[in-house]
mmCIF file of C-alpha atoms in Angstrom:
data_model
loop_
_atom_site.group_PDB
_atom_site.id
_atom_site.type_symbol
_atom_site.label_atom_id
_atom_site.label_comp_id
_atom_site.label_asym_id
_atom_site.label_seq_id
_atom_site.Cartn_x
_atom_site.Cartn_y
_atom_site.Cartn_z
ATOM 1 C CA MET L 1 -11.936 -1.356 -39.497
ATOM 2 C CA ASN L 2 -12.608 -2.418 -42.903
ATOM 3 C CA ARG L 3 -16.046 -1.705 -43.972
ATOM 4 C CA THR L 4 -16.664 -3.918 -41.025
ATOM 5 C CA ALA L 5 -17.126 -3.551 -37.341
ATOM 6 C CA VAL L 6 -15.309 -0.661 -35.783
ATOM 7 C CA PRO L 7 -14.563 -1.127 -32.070
ATOM 8 C CA ALA L 8 -16.226 1.208 -29.617
ATOM 9 C CA GLY L 9 -18.629 2.532 -32.211
ATOM 10 C CA ALA L 10 -15.864 3.966 -34.330
ATOM 11 C CA ALA L 11 -17.628 3.320 -37.627
ATOM 12 C CA ALA L 12 -20.574 5.509 -36.719
ATOM 13 C CA LEU L 13 -18.323 8.190 -35.289
ATOM 14 C CA ALA L 14 -16.158 8.120 -38.396
ATOM 15 C CA VAL L 15 -19.152 9.062 -40.527
ATOM 16 C CA ALA L 16 -19.601 12.226 -38.507
ATOM 17 C CA VAL L 17 -15.982 13.356 -38.232
ATOM 18 C CA ALA L 18 -14.143 11.934 -41.202
ATOM 19 C CA ALA L 19 -14.084 15.236 -43.044
ATOM 20 C CA LEU L 20 -12.205 16.946 -40.239
ATOM 21 C CA THR L 21 -8.868 15.161 -40.575
ATOM 22 C CA GLY L 22 -6.076 15.010 -43.070
ATOM 23 C CA CYS L 23 -3.060 12.788 -43.501
ATOM 24 C CA GLU L 24 -0.425 12.895 -40.802
ATOM 25 C CA ARG L 25 2.951 11.433 -41.616
ATOM 26 C CA GLY L 26 5.871 10.598 -39.419
ATOM 27 C CA SER L 27 9.056 8.654 -39.779
ATOM 28 C CA SER L 28 11.717 7.533 -37.398
ATOM 29 C CA ALA L 29 15.325 8.489 -37.802
ATOM 30 C CA GLY L 30 17.645 6.066 -39.483
ATOM 31 C CA PRO L 31 17.160 3.348 -42.056
ATOM 32 C CA ALA L 32 15.629 0.000 -41.330
ATOM 33 C CA PRO L 33 17.767 -2.975 -42.316
ATOM 34 C CA SER L 34 16.437 -5.125 -45.111
ATOM 35 C CA PRO L 35 14.835 -8.434 -44.070
ATOM 36 C CA ALA L 36 16.658 -10.074 -46.956
ATOM 37 C CA THR L 37 19.589 -10.672 -44.622
ATOM 38 C CA PRO L 38 18.111 -11.232 -41.121
ATOM 39 C CA ALA L 39 21.386 -12.627 -39.857
ATOM 40 C CA ARG L 40 21.035 -11.114 -36.438
ATOM 41 C CA SER L 41 18.025 -9.932 -34.466
ATOM 42 C CA GLY L 42 17.985 -6.373 -33.240
ATOM 43 C CA CYS L 43 16.273 -7.430 -29.999
ATOM 44 C CA PRO L 44 16.955 -11.042 -28.945
ATOM 45 C CA ALA L 45 15.016 -10.967 -25.669
ATOM 46 C CA VAL L 46 12.035 -9.104 -27.154
ATOM 47 C CA LEU L 47 12.068 -11.406 -30.169
ATOM 48 C CA ALA L 48 11.919 -14.517 -28.001
ATOM 49 C CA ARG L 49 8.961 -13.113 -26.049
ATOM 50 C CA ALA L 50 7.169 -12.051 -29.234
ATOM 51 C CA GLU L 51 7.674 -15.449 -30.853
ATOM 52 C CA ALA L 52 6.205 -17.199 -27.805
ATOM 53 C CA ALA L 53 3.192 -14.856 -27.753
ATOM 54 C CA VAL L 54 2.535 -15.362 -31.454
ATOM 55 C CA ARG L 55 2.809 -19.142 -31.188
ATOM 56 C CA GLN L 56 0.155 -19.089 -28.483
ATOM 57 C CA ALA L 57 -2.093 -16.713 -30.415
ATOM 58 C CA GLU L 58 -1.868 -18.795 -33.590
ATOM 59 C CA ARG L 59 -3.187 -21.927 -31.896
ATOM 60 C CA THR L 60 -6.527 -23.155 -33.169
ATOM 61 C CA ASP L 61 -7.004 -26.016 -30.686
ATOM 62 C CA ALA L 62 -6.940 -24.189 -27.366
ATOM 63 C CA ALA L 63 -9.483 -25.436 -24.840
ATOM 64 C CA TRP L 64 -12.481 -23.240 -24.016
ATOM 65 C CA ASP L 65 -11.438 -20.813 -21.286
ATOM 66 C CA GLY L 66 -14.766 -19.039 -20.888
ATOM 67 C CA PRO L 67 -17.669 -19.526 -18.467
ATOM 68 C CA VAL L 68 -18.631 -23.055 -17.449
ATOM 69 C CA THR L 69 -21.204 -22.138 -14.792
ATOM 70 C CA GLY L 70 -24.115 -19.732 -14.710
ATOM 71 C CA PRO L 71 -27.905 -19.524 -14.507
ATOM 72 C CA ARG L 72 -30.069 -21.942 -16.423
ATOM 73 C CA ALA L 73 -32.015 -20.547 -19.337
ATOM 74 C CA VAL L 74 -34.650 -17.935 -18.612
ATOM 75 C CA PHE L 75 -37.285 -18.759 -21.201
ATOM 76 C CA GLY L 76 -39.581 -16.643 -23.329
ATOM 77 C CA ARG L 77 -37.500 -13.481 -23.748
ATOM 78 C CA SER L 78 -37.048 -11.222 -26.763
ATOM 79 C CA LEU L 79 -34.052 -9.195 -27.884
ATOM 80 C CA VAL L 80 -33.568 -6.398 -30.382
ATOM 81 C CA LEU L 81 -30.153 -5.901 -31.952
ATOM 82 C CA VAL L 82 -29.538 -2.371 -33.184
ATOM 83 C CA ALA L 83 -26.883 -2.661 -35.883
ATOM 84 C CA GLN L 84 -24.512 0.118 -36.881
ATOM 85 C CA SER L 85 -24.904 -1.259 -40.399
ATOM 86 C CA MET L 86 -25.728 -4.738 -41.614
ATOM 87 C CA THR L 87 -23.410 -4.147 -44.566
ATOM 88 C CA ASN L 88 -20.620 -4.106 -41.967
ATOM 89 C CA PRO L 89 -19.348 -7.732 -41.927
ATOM 90 C CA GLY L 90 -18.350 -7.588 -38.262
ATOM 91 C CA VAL L 91 -21.778 -6.394 -37.153
ATOM 92 C CA ALA L 92 -23.477 -8.904 -39.426
ATOM 93 C CA GLY L 93 -21.299 -11.703 -38.063
ATOM 94 C CA VAL L 94 -22.076 -10.989 -34.426
ATOM 95 C CA ALA L 95 -25.785 -10.577 -35.284
ATOM 96 C CA ALA L 96 -25.755 -14.060 -36.806
ATOM 97 C CA GLY L 97 -24.149 -15.394 -33.629
ATOM 98 C CA VAL L 98 -26.831 -13.758 -31.463
ATOM 99 C CA GLN L 99 -29.574 -15.239 -33.643
ATOM 100 C CA GLU L 100 -28.017 -18.694 -33.543
ATOM 101 C CA ALA L 101 -27.636 -18.657 -29.759
ATOM 102 C CA ALA L 102 -31.127 -17.242 -29.247
ATOM 103 C CA SER L 103 -32.618 -20.099 -31.248
ATOM 104 C CA VAL L 104 -30.896 -22.522 -28.866
ATOM 105 C CA ILE L 105 -32.010 -20.806 -25.672
ATOM 106 C CA GLY L 106 -35.550 -20.256 -27.013
ATOM 107 C CA TRP L 107 -35.662 -16.481 -27.495
ATOM 108 C CA ASP L 108 -36.826 -14.224 -30.300
ATOM 109 C CA VAL L 109 -34.426 -11.752 -31.922
ATOM 110 C CA ARG L 110 -35.173 -8.815 -34.179
ATOM 111 C CA VAL L 111 -32.405 -6.937 -35.995
ATOM 112 C CA ILE L 112 -32.891 -3.257 -36.877
ATOM 113 C CA ASP L 113 -30.376 -1.755 -39.277
ATOM 114 C CA GLY L 114 -29.031 1.725 -38.503
ATOM 115 C CA GLN L 115 -27.661 1.907 -42.056
ATOM 116 C CA GLY L 116 -24.360 3.417 -40.988
ATOM 117 C CA THR L 117 -25.479 7.003 -40.271
ATOM 118 C CA PRO L 118 -26.018 8.758 -36.919
ATOM 119 C CA ALA L 119 -29.608 9.609 -37.866
ATOM 120 C CA GLY L 120 -30.312 6.066 -38.980
ATOM 121 C CA ILE L 121 -28.815 4.573 -35.834
ATOM 122 C CA GLN L 122 -30.817 6.927 -33.611
ATOM 123 C CA ALA L 123 -34.026 6.049 -35.434
ATOM 124 C CA ALA L 124 -33.282 2.338 -35.209
ATOM 125 C CA PHE L 125 -32.572 2.603 -31.481
ATOM 126 C CA GLY L 126 -35.786 4.541 -30.930
ATOM 127 C CA GLN L 127 -37.714 1.843 -32.748
ATOM 128 C CA ALA L 128 -36.017 -0.797 -30.606
ATOM 129 C CA VAL L 129 -37.055 0.909 -27.362
ATOM 130 C CA ALA L 130 -40.634 1.284 -28.622
ATOM 131 C CA LEU L 131 -40.828 -2.491 -29.103
ATOM 132 C CA ARG L 132 -40.242 -2.949 -25.331
ATOM 133 C CA PRO L 133 -37.994 -6.014 -25.656
ATOM 134 C CA ALA L 134 -36.398 -7.784 -22.716
ATOM 135 C CA GLY L 135 -32.977 -6.538 -23.845
ATOM 136 C CA ILE L 136 -31.257 -4.458 -26.528
ATOM 137 C CA VAL L 137 -27.886 -5.114 -28.169
ATOM 138 C CA ILE L 138 -25.856 -2.060 -29.189
ATOM 139 C CA ALA L 139 -23.843 -3.475 -32.087
ATOM 140 C CA GLY L 140 -20.850 -1.529 -33.342
ATOM 141 C CA PHE L 141 -21.595 2.100 -32.450
ATOM 142 C CA ASP L 142 -20.928 4.540 -29.633
ATOM 143 C CA PRO L 143 -23.941 4.777 -27.265
ATOM 144 C CA HIS L 144 -23.057 8.417 -26.595
ATOM 145 C CA LEU L 145 -24.329 9.126 -30.100
ATOM 146 C CA THR L 146 -27.728 7.836 -28.966
ATOM 147 C CA SER L 147 -27.811 9.187 -25.409
ATOM 148 C CA GLN L 148 -31.522 10.039 -25.559
ATOM 149 C CA GLN L 149 -32.421 6.497 -26.612
ATOM 150 C CA VAL L 150 -30.102 5.020 -23.976
ATOM 151 C CA ALA L 151 -31.876 7.109 -21.330
ATOM 152 C CA GLN L 152 -35.258 5.919 -22.620
ATOM 153 C CA ALA L 153 -34.144 2.304 -22.366
ATOM 154 C CA GLY L 154 -32.960 2.946 -18.816
ATOM 155 C CA ALA L 155 -36.303 4.465 -17.891
ATOM 156 C CA GLU L 156 -38.007 1.359 -19.264
ATOM 157 C CA HIS L 157 -35.584 -0.873 -17.302
ATOM 158 C CA ILE L 158 -34.387 -2.534 -20.501
ATOM 159 C CA PRO L 159 -30.840 -3.882 -20.031
ATOM 160 C CA LEU L 160 -28.329 -2.914 -22.699
ATOM 161 C CA ILE L 161 -25.362 -4.998 -23.826
ATOM 162 C CA GLY L 162 -22.799 -3.590 -26.199
ATOM 163 C CA TRP L 163 -20.640 -5.160 -28.839
ATOM 164 C CA HIS L 164 -17.659 -2.883 -29.551
ATOM 165 C CA ALA L 165 -19.778 -0.145 -28.012
ATOM 166 C CA VAL L 166 -17.147 1.273 -25.652
ATOM 167 C CA ALA L 167 -13.383 0.913 -25.538
ATOM 168 C CA SER L 168 -13.129 -1.693 -22.782
ATOM 169 C CA PRO L 169 -14.819 -5.029 -22.159
ATOM 170 C CA GLY L 170 -17.124 -5.503 -19.188
ATOM 171 C CA PRO L 171 -19.814 -3.452 -17.431
ATOM 172 C CA SER L 172 -20.037 0.292 -18.051
ATOM 173 C CA ARG L 173 -21.610 3.019 -15.947
ATOM 174 C CA ASP L 174 -21.458 5.806 -18.525
ATOM 175 C CA PRO L 175 -23.050 4.790 -20.792
ATOM 176 C CA ALA L 176 -25.038 2.339 -18.704
ATOM 177 C CA LEU L 177 -24.317 -1.111 -20.143
ATOM 178 C CA PHE L 178 -24.778 -4.405 -18.355
ATOM 179 C CA THR L 179 -21.588 -5.363 -20.155
ATOM 180 C CA ASN L 180 -19.645 -4.701 -23.347
ATOM 181 C CA VAL L 181 -18.352 -7.626 -25.388
ATOM 182 C CA THR L 182 -15.052 -7.006 -27.146
ATOM 183 C CA THR L 183 -11.424 -8.020 -27.055
ATOM 184 C CA ARG L 184 -8.975 -5.788 -25.189
ATOM 185 C CA VAL L 185 -7.497 -3.183 -27.498
ATOM 186 C CA GLY L 186 -4.135 -3.435 -25.746
ATOM 187 C CA ASP L 187 -3.996 -7.179 -26.384
ATOM 188 C CA VAL L 188 -4.882 -6.721 -30.067
ATOM 189 C CA ALA L 189 -2.296 -3.972 -30.528
ATOM 190 C CA ARG L 190 0.411 -5.924 -28.735
ATOM 191 C CA ILE L 191 -0.023 -9.178 -30.627
ATOM 192 C CA SER L 192 -0.125 -7.329 -33.961
ATOM 193 C CA ALA L 193 3.213 -5.680 -33.234
ATOM 194 C CA ASP L 194 4.612 -8.927 -31.836
ATOM 195 C CA TRP L 195 3.673 -10.698 -35.072
ATOM 196 C CA VAL L 196 5.744 -8.161 -37.025
ATOM 197 C CA ILE L 197 8.705 -8.565 -34.675
ATOM 198 C CA ALA L 198 8.512 -12.342 -34.861
ATOM 199 C CA HIS L 199 7.900 -12.525 -38.620
ATOM 200 C CA ALA L 200 10.779 -10.123 -39.303
ATOM 201 C CA HIS L 201 13.160 -11.843 -36.872
ATOM 202 C CA GLY L 202 13.517 -8.505 -35.099
ATOM 203 C CA VAL L 203 14.641 -6.515 -38.163
ATOM 204 C CA ALA L 204 11.952 -4.502 -39.997
ATOM 205 C CA GLY L 205 10.850 -1.215 -41.478
ATOM 206 C CA VAL L 206 7.192 -0.664 -40.602
ATOM 207 C CA VAL L 207 4.342 1.562 -41.745
ATOM 208 C CA VAL L 208 1.302 1.935 -39.465
ATOM 209 C CA PHE L 209 -2.094 2.876 -40.912
ATOM 210 C CA THR L 210 -4.606 4.550 -38.609
ATOM 211 C CA ASP L 211 -7.553 6.931 -38.398
ATOM 212 C CA ALA L 212 -6.607 9.729 -36.005
ATOM 213 C CA SER L 213 -10.147 11.138 -36.075
ATOM 214 C CA ILE L 214 -11.329 8.204 -33.954
ATOM 215 C CA PRO L 215 -9.862 8.183 -30.417
ATOM 216 C CA PHE L 216 -10.185 4.390 -30.142
ATOM 217 C CA ALA L 217 -8.264 3.886 -33.400
ATOM 218 C CA ARG L 218 -5.675 6.500 -32.462
ATOM 219 C CA ASN L 219 -5.116 4.767 -29.138
ATOM 220 C CA LYS L 220 -4.751 1.396 -30.858
ATOM 221 C CA SER L 221 -2.127 2.667 -33.279
ATOM 222 C CA ASP L 222 -0.260 4.409 -30.445
ATOM 223 C CA LEU L 223 -0.140 1.099 -28.582
ATOM 224 C CA ILE L 224 1.069 -0.666 -31.731
ATOM 225 C CA THR L 225 3.925 1.791 -32.240
ATOM 226 C CA LYS L 226 4.845 1.577 -28.553
ATOM 227 C CA GLU L 227 5.172 -2.214 -28.769
ATOM 228 C CA LEU L 228 7.121 -2.014 -32.023
ATOM 229 C CA GLY L 229 9.477 0.365 -30.240
ATOM 230 C CA THR L 230 10.487 -2.325 -27.760
ATOM 231 C CA CYS L 231 12.613 -3.917 -30.508
ATOM 232 C CA ALA L 232 15.715 -1.914 -31.440
ATOM 233 C CA GLY L 233 15.850 -3.531 -34.876
ATOM 234 C CA VAL L 234 12.388 -2.306 -35.860
ATOM 235 C CA ARG L 235 12.074 1.158 -37.374
ATOM 236 C CA LEU L 236 8.802 3.049 -37.749
ATOM 237 C CA LEU L 237 9.060 4.477 -41.248
ATOM 238 C CA ALA L 238 5.749 6.327 -41.300
ATOM 239 C CA GLU L 239 2.343 6.559 -39.692
ATOM 240 C CA GLU L 240 -0.339 7.157 -42.295
ATOM 241 C CA ASN L 241 -3.509 8.849 -41.045
ATOM 242 C CA ILE L 242 -6.320 7.942 -43.444
ATOM 243 C CA PRO L 243 -9.911 8.278 -42.162
ATOM 244 C CA LEU L 244 -11.804 5.028 -42.573
ATOM 245 C CA PRO L 245 -14.467 6.464 -44.896
ATOM 246 C CA ASP L 246 -11.647 7.659 -47.188
ATOM 247 C CA THR L 247 -9.608 4.477 -47.431
ATOM 248 C CA SER L 248 -10.726 3.550 -50.936
ATOM 249 C CA SER L 249 -9.897 6.969 -52.377
ATOM 250 C CA ARG L 250 -6.714 7.768 -50.443
ATOM 251 C CA THR L 251 -4.944 4.528 -49.606
ATOM 252 C CA PRO L 252 -3.770 3.685 -53.154
ATOM 253 C CA GLN L 253 -2.185 7.122 -53.547
ATOM 254 C CA GLU L 254 -0.493 6.979 -50.142
ATOM 255 C CA VAL L 255 0.815 3.464 -50.790
ATOM 256 C CA SER L 256 2.320 4.584 -54.092
ATOM 257 C CA SER L 257 4.048 7.428 -52.266
ATOM 258 C CA LEU L 258 5.373 5.062 -49.600
ATOM 259 C CA LEU L 259 6.769 2.742 -52.269
ATOM 260 C CA SER L 260 8.653 5.702 -53.738
ATOM 261 C CA ARG L 261 9.964 6.866 -50.378
ATOM 262 C CA PHE L 262 10.903 3.459 -48.996
ATOM 263 C CA PRO L 263 11.307 1.080 -51.966
ATOM 264 C CA GLU L 264 13.468 -1.404 -50.044
ATOM 265 C CA ARG L 265 13.092 -0.422 -46.407
ATOM 266 C CA TRP L 266 9.310 -0.925 -46.178
ATOM 267 C CA THR L 267 9.040 -4.559 -45.098
ATOM 268 C CA HIS L 268 5.912 -4.731 -42.900
ATOM 269 C CA SER L 269 2.669 -2.876 -42.199
ATOM 270 C CA VAL L 270 0.160 -2.843 -39.371
ATOM 271 C CA ALA L 271 -3.286 -1.296 -39.827
ATOM 272 C CA ILE L 272 -5.961 -0.631 -37.247
ATOM 273 C CA ASN L 273 -8.354 -2.390 -39.621
ATOM 274 C CA ASP L 274 -8.072 -4.834 -42.505
ATOM 275 C CA VAL L 275 -9.743 -2.470 -44.979
ATOM 276 C CA TYR L 276 -6.516 -0.572 -45.575
ATOM 277 C CA PHE L 277 -4.992 -3.630 -47.215
ATOM 278 C CA ALA L 278 -7.973 -4.201 -49.474
ATOM 279 C CA ASP L 279 -7.381 -0.686 -50.774
ATOM 280 C CA ALA L 280 -3.580 -0.979 -50.787
ATOM 281 C CA ALA L 281 -3.611 -4.044 -53.030
ATOM 282 C CA PRO L 282 -4.163 -2.224 -56.371
ATOM 283 C CA ALA L 283 -1.199 0.093 -55.767
ATOM 284 C CA LEU L 284 1.043 -2.783 -54.691
ATOM 285 C CA ARG L 285 -0.047 -4.796 -57.701
ATOM 286 C CA ALA L 286 0.589 -1.854 -60.039
ATOM 287 C CA ALA L 287 4.097 -1.568 -58.607
ATOM 288 C CA ARG L 288 4.620 -5.245 -59.503
ATOM 289 C CA ARG L 289 4.967 -6.276 -55.879
ATOM 290 C CA LYS L 290 4.308 -9.948 -55.222
ATOM 291 C CA GLY L 291 1.195 -10.750 -53.251
ATOM 292 C CA ALA L 292 3.147 -13.031 -50.943
ATOM 293 C CA GLY L 293 6.102 -10.664 -50.599
ATOM 294 C CA ALA L 294 7.005 -7.464 -48.763
ATOM 295 C CA PRO L 295 5.456 -5.432 -47.363
ATOM 296 C CA PHE L 296 3.986 -8.165 -45.171
ATOM 297 C CA ASN L 297 0.709 -6.818 -43.789
ATOM 298 C CA ILE L 298 -1.269 -7.576 -40.636
ATOM 299 C CA GLY L 299 -4.663 -6.132 -39.719
ATOM 300 C CA ALA L 300 -5.064 -5.302 -36.038
ATOM 301 C CA GLY L 301 -8.772 -5.900 -36.039
ATOM 302 C CA ASP L 302 -11.720 -7.597 -37.339
ATOM 303 C CA GLY L 303 -10.780 -10.468 -39.611
ATOM 304 C CA ASP L 304 -13.695 -10.091 -41.994
ATOM 305 C CA PRO L 305 -14.170 -12.633 -44.813
ATOM 306 C CA SER L 306 -12.348 -10.513 -47.407
ATOM 307 C CA ALA L 307 -9.300 -10.313 -45.136
ATOM 308 C CA PHE L 308 -9.265 -14.099 -44.803
ATOM 309 C CA GLN L 309 -9.571 -14.404 -48.567
ATOM 310 C CA ARG L 310 -6.523 -12.167 -49.101
ATOM 311 C CA ILE L 311 -4.590 -14.105 -46.481
ATOM 312 C CA ASN L 312 -5.528 -17.537 -47.793
ATOM 313 C CA SER L 313 -4.655 -16.564 -51.362
ATOM 314 C CA ARG L 314 -1.495 -14.730 -50.225
ATOM 315 C CA GLN L 315 -2.535 -11.507 -51.878
ATOM 316 C CA PHE L 316 -1.059 -8.515 -50.054
ATOM 317 C CA GLN L 317 -2.093 -9.545 -46.544
ATOM 318 C CA ALA L 318 -0.258 -12.067 -44.400
ATOM 319 C CA ALA L 319 -2.226 -12.057 -41.136
ATOM 320 C CA THR L 320 -5.123 -10.600 -39.193
ATOM 321 C CA VAL L 321 -6.224 -10.466 -35.564
ATOM 322 C CA PRO L 322 -9.853 -11.542 -36.008
ATOM 323 C CA GLU L 323 -12.745 -11.240 -33.644
ATOM 324 C CA ALA L 324 -14.568 -14.499 -32.893
ATOM 325 C CA LEU L 325 -17.848 -13.015 -34.074
ATOM 326 C CA SER L 326 -20.131 -16.013 -33.612
ATOM 327 C CA GLU L 327 -18.661 -16.758 -30.191
ATOM 328 C CA GLN L 328 -19.220 -13.153 -29.148
ATOM 329 C CA GLY L 329 -22.829 -13.415 -30.291
ATOM 330 C CA TRP L 330 -23.302 -16.444 -28.049
ATOM 331 C CA GLN L 331 -21.646 -14.585 -25.182
ATOM 332 C CA ILE L 332 -24.063 -11.682 -25.620
ATOM 333 C CA VAL L 333 -27.018 -14.053 -25.227
ATOM 334 C CA ASP L 334 -25.430 -15.638 -22.157
ATOM 335 C CA GLU L 335 -24.803 -12.211 -20.625
ATOM 336 C CA PHE L 336 -28.468 -11.286 -21.118
ATOM 337 C CA ASN L 337 -29.455 -14.554 -19.458
ATOM 338 C CA ARG L 338 -27.330 -13.567 -16.457
ATOM 339 C CA ALA L 339 -28.941 -10.115 -16.394
ATOM 340 C CA PHE L 340 -32.453 -11.582 -16.537
ATOM 341 C CA ALA L 341 -31.560 -13.986 -13.710
ATOM 342 C CA GLY L 342 -30.236 -11.178 -11.520
ATOM 343 C CA ARG L 343 -26.636 -12.351 -11.793
ATOM 344 C CA PRO L 344 -23.553 -10.230 -12.571
ATOM 345 C CA ALA L 345 -21.858 -10.265 -15.944
ATOM 346 C CA SER L 346 -19.501 -13.161 -16.601
ATOM 347 C CA GLY L 347 -16.402 -10.998 -16.983
ATOM 348 C CA TYR L 348 -15.175 -13.151 -19.855
ATOM 349 C CA VAL L 349 -12.895 -11.616 -22.484
ATOM 350 C CA ALA L 350 -11.892 -13.802 -25.406
ATOM 351 C CA PRO L 351 -8.141 -14.179 -25.973
ATOM 352 C CA VAL L 352 -6.613 -12.697 -29.094
ATOM 353 C CA HIS L 353 -5.987 -14.913 -32.095
ATOM 354 C CA VAL L 354 -3.703 -14.468 -35.097
ATOM 355 C CA ALA L 355 -4.953 -15.962 -38.360
ATOM 356 C CA THR L 356 -2.589 -16.778 -41.232
ATOM 357 C CA ALA L 357 -2.732 -18.967 -44.310
ATOM 358 C CA ALA L 358 -0.926 -21.639 -42.310
ATOM 359 C CA ASN L 359 -3.576 -21.970 -39.595
ATOM 360 C CA SER L 360 -6.862 -20.791 -41.131
ATOM 361 C CA GLY L 361 -7.635 -24.070 -42.867
ATOM 362 C CA GLY L 362 -9.119 -22.080 -45.716
ATOM 363 C CA ALA L 363 -11.859 -20.640 -43.494
ATOM 364 C CA THR L 364 -13.135 -17.095 -43.945
ATOM 365 C CA SER L 365 -13.737 -16.419 -40.248
ATOM 366 C CA TRP L 366 -12.348 -17.342 -36.845
ATOM 367 C CA ASP L 367 -14.694 -19.733 -35.043
ATOM 368 C CA PRO L 368 -12.909 -21.234 -32.026
ATOM 369 C CA PRO L 369 -13.996 -24.574 -30.598
ATOM 370 C CA GLY L 370 -15.860 -25.314 -27.381
ATOM 371 C CA TYR L 371 -18.120 -22.351 -26.723
ATOM 372 C CA ARG L 372 -21.365 -23.745 -28.117
ATOM 373 C CA ALA L 373 -21.190 -26.869 -25.974
ATOM 374 C CA ALA L 374 -20.190 -24.849 -22.903
ATOM 375 C CA TYR L 375 -23.098 -22.429 -23.182
ATOM 376 C CA ARG L 376 -25.573 -25.229 -23.891
ATOM 377 C CA ARG L 377 -24.467 -26.925 -20.665
ATOM 378 C CA ILE L 378 -24.844 -23.695 -18.691
ATOM 379 C CA TRP L 379 -28.331 -23.087 -20.058
ATOM 380 C CA GLY L 380 -29.437 -26.651 -19.337
ATOM 381 C CA GLY L 381 -29.750 -27.982 -22.869
ATOM 382 C CA PRO L 382 -27.944 -30.749 -24.705
ATOM 383 C CA ALA L 383 -24.281 -30.083 -25.404
ATOM 384 C CA PRO L 384 -23.118 -31.835 -28.557
ATOM 385 C CA ALA L 385 -19.556 -31.257 -29.652
ATOM 386 C CA ASP L 386 -18.939 -28.024 -31.589
#
């Protein structure tokens, strides 16, 4: 993740383990054809499927497919959101969504900043439990890093809801979460690879950027490479292992090396987080690469404002798979309302979206239509159009 939300608490974990890993490189055998002459796809059937998936994911007018029924608002509750770091744009975005939704349903919200360190997050969580709120949001960090505080919350019968707290969406037994709000990592990985296949017309040379010190990130990049491998015309040139805390210092050097190794064959990149492309841009610019030219880059996660800015200005990033941060904040509030009413979690998982300069409308975030009105109707309030 950029210096933004890392799924399943990866940002907090990265702080603790970043120093343990180095750079792993790998390349597939054989050259990748240049996209300058994409006369024939290397995978016609896969290409057709990828193009259809990307068309669907790029839509901005899809109807709301989330909950339309549920308990009416339970009034007079308070929440505490424990943030991995409020300098993390993903965490800050979902916190703003929680605050907005809470103001509609009539609840109080307090945000406590963990400041991006394990000790800070543990202290923030302890402070949250001491406040005895109706519910606590675990925003952007692994609850296993705060197992003592999680146990304290359980003893106080305070329901916990995660945002990117564990790898999968939905309820969790270990750690005990009423639910976890996130997209499915497999869906994000697949659509990122499909975008490359579709954009390249099935003929590409690809570099994948990952952080192998974080199991969630490693799994995501493995899924990306697996999907890329379904197209015979796509070659994996290298997999660059750069720990997230080291992206600013190491990515420019690695990109310069890649440009030397694959000056023509490197046509596309996929990164587990947009931050790699923020740090790749200086090296690409120094090599006199065009911002709107190859390598065409897609971030498989977050879609923070800086990623949208690079995409909209066509500066070394062509696409991202953004989280709908505000929508997820509203979902968190709705899930708490279900918990307070003794109902099960909604089970809703937002579909993946691909943002490009062609469909972003100049926005710096992905804010799909329909969810505000839907949740207002569920809670029993007025439901003006979004």
